[in-house]
Every structure is written in structure tokens, then in C-alpha cells.
Coordinates of C-alpha atoms and ligand atoms in Angstrom, one line a residue:
M8 CA -34.4 2.9 -1.8
I9 CA -30.9 3.4 -3.5
N10 CA -28.8 0.4 -3.4
P11 CA -25.5 1.2 -1.9
N12 CA -22.2 1.0 -4.1
P13 CA -20.9 -2.5 -3.7
D14 CA -17.3 -1.3 -3.3
T15 CA -18.4 1.1 -0.5
Q16 CA -20.5 -1.4 1.3
S17 CA -17.7 -4.0 1.1
Y18 CA -15.1 -1.3 2.3
N19 CA -17.4 -0.2 5.2
E20 CA -17.8 -3.8 6.3
V21 CA -14.3 -5.1 6.2
G22 CA -12.3 -1.8 6.4
L23 CA -10.4 -2.3 3.1
L24 CA -10.9 -2.8 -0.6
V25 CA -8.7 -4.2 -3.5
H26 CA -9.0 -3.1 -7.1
N27 CA -6.9 -5.4 -9.3
D28 CA -5.2 -4.4 -12.5
V29 CA -5.7 -0.6 -12.1
F30 CA -2.4 0.7 -13.5
S31 CA -0.6 -1.0 -16.6
L32 CA 2.8 -2.3 -16.1
S33 CA 4.3 0.5 -18.3
E34 CA 2.6 3.0 -16.0
I35 CA 4.3 1.2 -13.1
E36 CA 7.6 1.1 -14.6
H37 CA 7.4 4.8 -15.2
I38 CA 6.4 5.6 -11.6
K39 CA 9.4 3.5 -10.5
Q40 CA 11.6 5.6 -12.7
M41 CA 10.1 8.8 -11.3
I42 CA 10.9 7.5 -7.9
D43 CA 14.5 6.6 -8.7
S44 CA 15.1 10.0 -10.1
Y45 CA 13.3 11.6 -6.9
V46 CA 15.7 9.6 -4.6
Q47 CA 18.8 10.5 -6.6
E48 CA 17.8 14.3 -6.3
G49 CA 17.8 14.1 -2.5
H50 CA 14.6 15.7 -0.8
N51 CA 13.3 16.1 2.8
G52 CA 11.3 13.6 4.4
I53 CA 13.4 10.4 3.5
I54 CA 14.1 7.9 6.1
F55 CA 16.4 4.9 6.2
E56 CA 16.2 1.6 7.9
R57 CA 17.7 1.3 11.4
D58 CA 21.4 1.6 11.3
S59 CA 21.5 1.4 7.6
E60 CA 21.9 3.2 4.4
V61 CA 18.8 1.4 2.9
I62 CA 15.7 3.8 2.3
R63 CA 12.6 2.8 4.2
G64 CA 10.4 5.8 3.0
A65 CA 10.1 9.1 1.4
H66 CA 7.2 11.5 2.6
G67 CA 5.6 14.4 1.0
C68 CA 6.9 13.8 -2.4
H69 CA 3.7 15.5 -4.0
L70 CA 4.9 18.8 -2.4
Y71 CA 8.3 18.6 -4.2
D72 CA 7.9 16.9 -7.5
P73 CA 5.2 17.9 -10.2
F74 CA 4.8 14.2 -11.2
F75 CA 3.7 13.2 -7.9
T76 CA 1.5 16.3 -7.4
D77 CA -0.3 15.2 -10.6
L78 CA -0.5 11.5 -9.6
V79 CA -2.8 12.3 -6.6
T80 CA -5.4 13.6 -9.0
D81 CA -5.8 10.4 -10.9
H82 CA -9.3 9.2 -10.9
R83 CA -8.4 5.8 -10.2
L84 CA -7.1 6.8 -6.8
A85 CA -9.2 9.9 -5.8
T86 CA -12.7 8.7 -7.0
F87 CA -13.4 6.1 -4.4
P88 CA -12.3 8.2 -1.4
V89 CA -14.6 11.1 -2.7
N90 CA -17.5 8.6 -3.2
A91 CA -16.9 6.7 0.2
L92 CA -16.3 10.0 2.1
G93 CA -19.3 11.8 0.4
G94 CA -17.5 14.9 -0.8
D95 CA -14.2 16.7 -1.7
V96 CA -10.9 15.4 -0.3
Y97 CA -7.3 16.9 -0.3
V98 CA -4.1 14.9 0.4
H99 CA -3.2 14.7 3.9
Q100 CA -0.1 12.5 3.3
F101 CA 1.9 11.3 0.5
K102 CA 4.6 8.5 1.1
I103 CA 6.6 5.8 -0.7
N104 CA 7.4 2.8 1.5
F105 CA 10.4 0.8 -0.3
K106 CA 10.4 -2.4 1.8
F107 CA 13.7 -3.4 -0.3
A108 CA 14.5 -7.1 -0.8
L109 CA 15.8 -8.7 2.4
D110 CA 16.5 -5.3 4.1
G111 CA 13.0 -3.8 4.4
A112 CA 12.1 -4.0 8.1
R113 CA 8.7 -4.5 9.7
W114 CA 6.0 -2.2 10.6
P115 CA 4.4 -3.0 14.0
W116 CA 0.8 -3.3 14.7
H117 CA -0.9 0.1 14.7
Q118 CA -3.7 2.3 13.6
D119 CA -3.0 5.3 11.4
F120 CA -5.5 7.7 12.7
V121 CA -3.8 7.8 16.0
Y122 CA -0.8 9.5 14.4
W123 CA -2.9 11.8 12.4
Q124 CA -5.0 12.9 15.5
R125 CA -2.1 13.1 18.0
E126 CA 0.6 14.5 15.8
D127 CA -1.2 16.3 13.1
G128 CA -4.6 17.3 14.9
M129 CA -6.9 15.7 12.3
P130 CA -10.3 15.8 14.1
A131 CA -12.0 12.4 12.9
P132 CA -11.2 9.3 11.1
R133 CA -12.9 10.7 7.8
A134 CA -9.9 9.8 5.7
I135 CA -9.0 7.0 3.1
S136 CA -5.5 5.8 2.3
A137 CA -5.1 4.4 -1.4
A138 CA -1.8 2.2 -1.7
I139 CA -0.5 1.4 -5.3
F140 CA 1.4 -1.8 -5.5
L141 CA 4.6 -1.1 -7.6
D142 CA 5.7 -4.8 -7.4
D143 CA 3.8 -8.1 -7.0
V144 CA 2.9 -8.3 -3.3
T145 CA 3.5 -12.1 -2.1
E146 CA 3.5 -13.7 1.4
F147 CA 7.4 -13.2 1.2
N148 CA 7.9 -9.5 0.8
G149 CA 6.2 -8.2 3.9
P150 CA 2.7 -7.6 2.8
L151 CA 0.5 -5.2 4.5
T152 CA -1.5 -7.4 6.9
F153 CA -4.9 -6.3 8.3
I154 CA -7.3 -7.4 11.2
R155 CA -10.4 -7.5 9.0
G156 CA -13.4 -5.4 10.5
S157 CA -11.1 -4.0 13.3
H158 CA -11.8 -0.4 11.9
V159 CA -15.2 -0.6 14.0
N160 CA -13.4 -0.4 17.1
A161 CA -12.6 3.3 17.1
E162 CA -9.2 4.1 19.0
L163 CA -7.8 1.2 20.6
N164 CA -5.1 1.1 23.6
Q165 CA -1.6 2.1 22.5
T166 CA 1.8 1.8 24.0
L167 CA 4.0 5.0 23.5
Q168 CA 7.3 3.6 22.5
H169 CA 9.3 6.8 22.2
D170 CA 9.5 10.2 24.0
E171 CA 6.2 12.3 23.6
D172 CA 8.5 14.8 21.7
A173 CA 10.5 12.3 19.5
C174 CA 11.1 13.6 16.1
W175 CA 8.9 12.7 13.0
R176 CA 10.9 9.5 12.4
S177 CA 9.7 8.0 15.5
T178 CA 6.1 7.8 13.6
V179 CA 7.3 5.9 10.5
G180 CA 10.3 3.7 12.0
E181 CA 10.8 0.0 12.6
I182 CA 9.7 0.8 16.3
L183 CA 6.6 2.9 16.0
K184 CA 5.8 5.8 18.4
Y185 CA 2.2 4.4 19.1
E186 CA 2.0 0.6 18.8
L187 CA -1.3 -1.5 19.4
D188 CA -1.2 -3.1 23.0
R189 CA -0.7 -6.9 22.8
D190 CA -3.8 -7.5 25.1
V191 CA -6.0 -5.5 22.8
L192 CA -4.8 -7.3 19.8
K193 CA -5.6 -10.5 21.2
E194 CA -9.2 -9.3 22.1
I195 CA -10.0 -7.9 18.8
C196 CA -8.5 -10.7 16.7
E197 CA -10.2 -13.8 17.9
D198 CA -8.9 -16.0 15.2
H199 CA -6.4 -16.1 12.4
D200 CA -9.3 -16.0 9.8
M201 CA -9.6 -12.3 10.7
L202 CA -5.9 -11.8 9.5
F203 CA -5.8 -10.6 5.8
A204 CA -2.8 -9.8 3.8
P205 CA -3.9 -8.8 0.2
K206 CA -1.5 -10.3 -2.3
A207 CA -1.9 -8.9 -5.8
K208 CA 0.0 -8.0 -8.9
A209 CA 1.9 -4.7 -9.4
G210 CA -0.8 -2.2 -10.6
S211 CA -3.4 -3.1 -7.9
V212 CA -4.7 -0.4 -5.7
L213 CA -5.7 -1.2 -2.0
F214 CA -7.9 1.3 -0.1
F215 CA -7.8 1.1 3.7
H216 CA -9.5 2.9 6.7
P217 CA -7.6 5.0 9.2
L218 CA -8.8 2.9 12.1
I219 CA -8.0 -0.7 10.7
A220 CA -5.2 -2.5 12.7
H221 CA -2.6 -3.2 10.4
S222 CA 1.3 -4.2 10.4
S223 CA 3.8 -5.9 8.0
A224 CA 6.6 -8.3 8.5
S225 CA 10.2 -7.8 7.4
S226 CA 11.0 -8.9 3.8
I227 CA 12.5 -12.4 3.5
S228 CA 12.1 -11.9 -0.4
F229 CA 14.9 -11.3 -3.0
G230 CA 12.8 -8.8 -4.6
D231 CA 11.5 -5.4 -3.5
R232 CA 7.8 -4.4 -2.5
K233 CA 7.6 -0.7 -3.3
M234 CA 4.2 0.9 -2.6
V235 CA 3.0 4.6 -2.8
I236 CA 0.3 5.3 -0.2
I237 CA -1.8 8.7 -0.4
T238 CA -4.0 9.6 2.2
Y239 CA -6.9 11.6 1.2
N240 CA -8.8 13.4 4.0
R241 CA -12.3 15.2 3.6
T242 CA -12.0 19.0 3.2
N243 CA -14.5 19.4 6.2
N244 CA -12.0 17.4 8.4
T245 CA -9.0 19.6 8.3
P246 CA -6.7 19.9 11.2
N247 CA -5.8 23.4 12.8
P248 CA -2.3 24.1 11.3
K249 CA -1.3 25.4 14.7
N250 CA -1.7 21.9 16.1
M251 CA 0.5 20.2 13.4
K252 CA 3.6 18.9 15.2
R253 CA 5.3 17.3 12.3
P254 CA 6.9 18.9 9.2
E255 CA 4.6 19.7 6.3
F256 CA 6.0 16.6 4.5
M257 CA 4.3 14.4 7.1
G258 CA 1.0 16.4 7.3
N259 CA 0.0 18.7 4.6
K260 CA -1.2 22.2 5.4
N261 CA -2.7 23.1 2.0
F262 CA -6.3 21.7 2.3
T263 CA -7.1 22.6 -1.4
A264 CA -9.7 19.8 -2.8
V265 CA -8.1 17.5 -5.3
K266 CA -9.3 18.0 -8.9
I267 CA -9.8 14.6 -10.3
K268 CA -8.4 13.9 -13.7
S269 CA -9.7 11.2 -15.9
Ligands
AKG327 O1 4.4 -0.4 4.1 C1 4.1 -1.0 5.0 O2 4.3 -2.4 5.0 C2 3.3 -0.6 6.1 C3 2.8 0.8 6.0 C4 2.0 1.3 7.0 O3 1.5 0.6 8.0 C5 1.8 2.7 7.1 O4 2.3 3.4 6.3 O5 1.0 2.9 8.0

């Protein structure tokens, strides 16, 4: 019998996986400089914090800027999704979440797949998100927080917080379109040991499952918590483009497999 890859085994059990020290600090500085230029240029897909001029997120950057187009092909990001999902992947979504010091607002409890299915028509949760930590993540700067093992629960009960036809911003704002019901959260999270907020240095990479319940608190830190999050979807799990309700910067219609570069 072939022994399963320990990374894949642990990911399948818990619903997430952290790789430390993946990108060097000079690579991280370069990514941050490219983000600053990208924001200054002005692009579609940028969202601000509520009633504020502080940027919350930038979406679809890999469609508009060759630096980010190239980043998604990096073997340190794309190899694990290919191995764990068992074949070629393409990028369904690319985003930068800024979580600026003191101003970066919360993300309520949710499951990502609900958005990809209901808004973009993705058939099954055969995708993996890879988050590059661009700053050290601490308990103070609003770390991504997960309910370990909750990815085995399939789709959980959600409460609709906006009109059904609300614009794409309702799917990435401080009040999310589909938030997990409180009762469901109490049911699936029996004790606090199931909560897990990976704290790691800038340059680490976190992989997480489309069905894992997660959230993050507002920042109370004096430092930013920027993250690039790339969602790789299996090329045999593509949505029908006719069913994709959001703009292309939220759900890619180009299903070409990523050519991994080492
Ligand atoms: O950046 C965060 O803190 C949360 C991000 C998140 O939950 C998401 O993008 O689905």
C-alpha cells in the first residue's frame, strides 16, 4: 500500500495546512511593492472598508497585472493543490486582503464554497485556497480563524444578510451575504480547542478547504495584516460561464490549467 503524503493526510483531517518560511523576506517585500503600485494605478475589483477610504480588498489582480499572473504559477503555491486535488488546476479567484492596522474590519463566520457555488456556479468543493502571509500574523492583527475539521460538514445553514441580487461587494464586505447561523456554529464547535488561528511569520503559506468554517476579527494592531489569497479549482470542476453572476475579477472564466514554474 502506498503511504499517503503526510501534508495531504493532515489537510484532509483538519481542513487546512501551514507551510512556514516559504517565501523569503525580500520576495515578500517585492510582492508588497507590486501591490502598492497596483493600487496606485487603480483597477476594477477594489473594495473599501465600510464608510471609509481604507482599502479592504483587491480582486482579480492576476487578470490585470503580469506580475500576479506569474505569481499563481509558483510551485510553492500550486503544487499542493494539484497533488491534493489529484490533477490540473486553474485560478478561480485571486484576491489581496489588506486588513490595515486598526482599520481592517472583521470577516464574519462563513464557508467559501457557498459563494463559489451560489454566485459563480462552481459544481463541487474541489478547490483549495492558498494564502501568502505578507506580514507576521499575530493574535492582534485579525488572524484568519478556523473551526478545525468543520470542512467535513458539507454545506451548513447560512443566513442571507443582503438582497439576493446585491452586488459583488456584498460577498466580500464586513457584513457578508451568506453568514453561518449562530446555532450551527454552536453545534459544530463543541469547544474552544476546535478554534485555530494560525500565527506565523511573513512568507508562510496557508492552504485551506472550501468548506471549512472561518472568520477573522477586526484589527487592534498597529501593524497591517496583508494577505494574497489564490483559489485553485480543478479543471474538471469548472462552472458554466452563463451561471456566473459576479464580474470576472471575482470568478475567472478562463479555465486554462496553471503551468507550474519551479
Ligand atoms: O482575510 C481575512 O481575514 C478573511 C478572508 C476570508 O475569509 C475570505 O477571503 O474568505
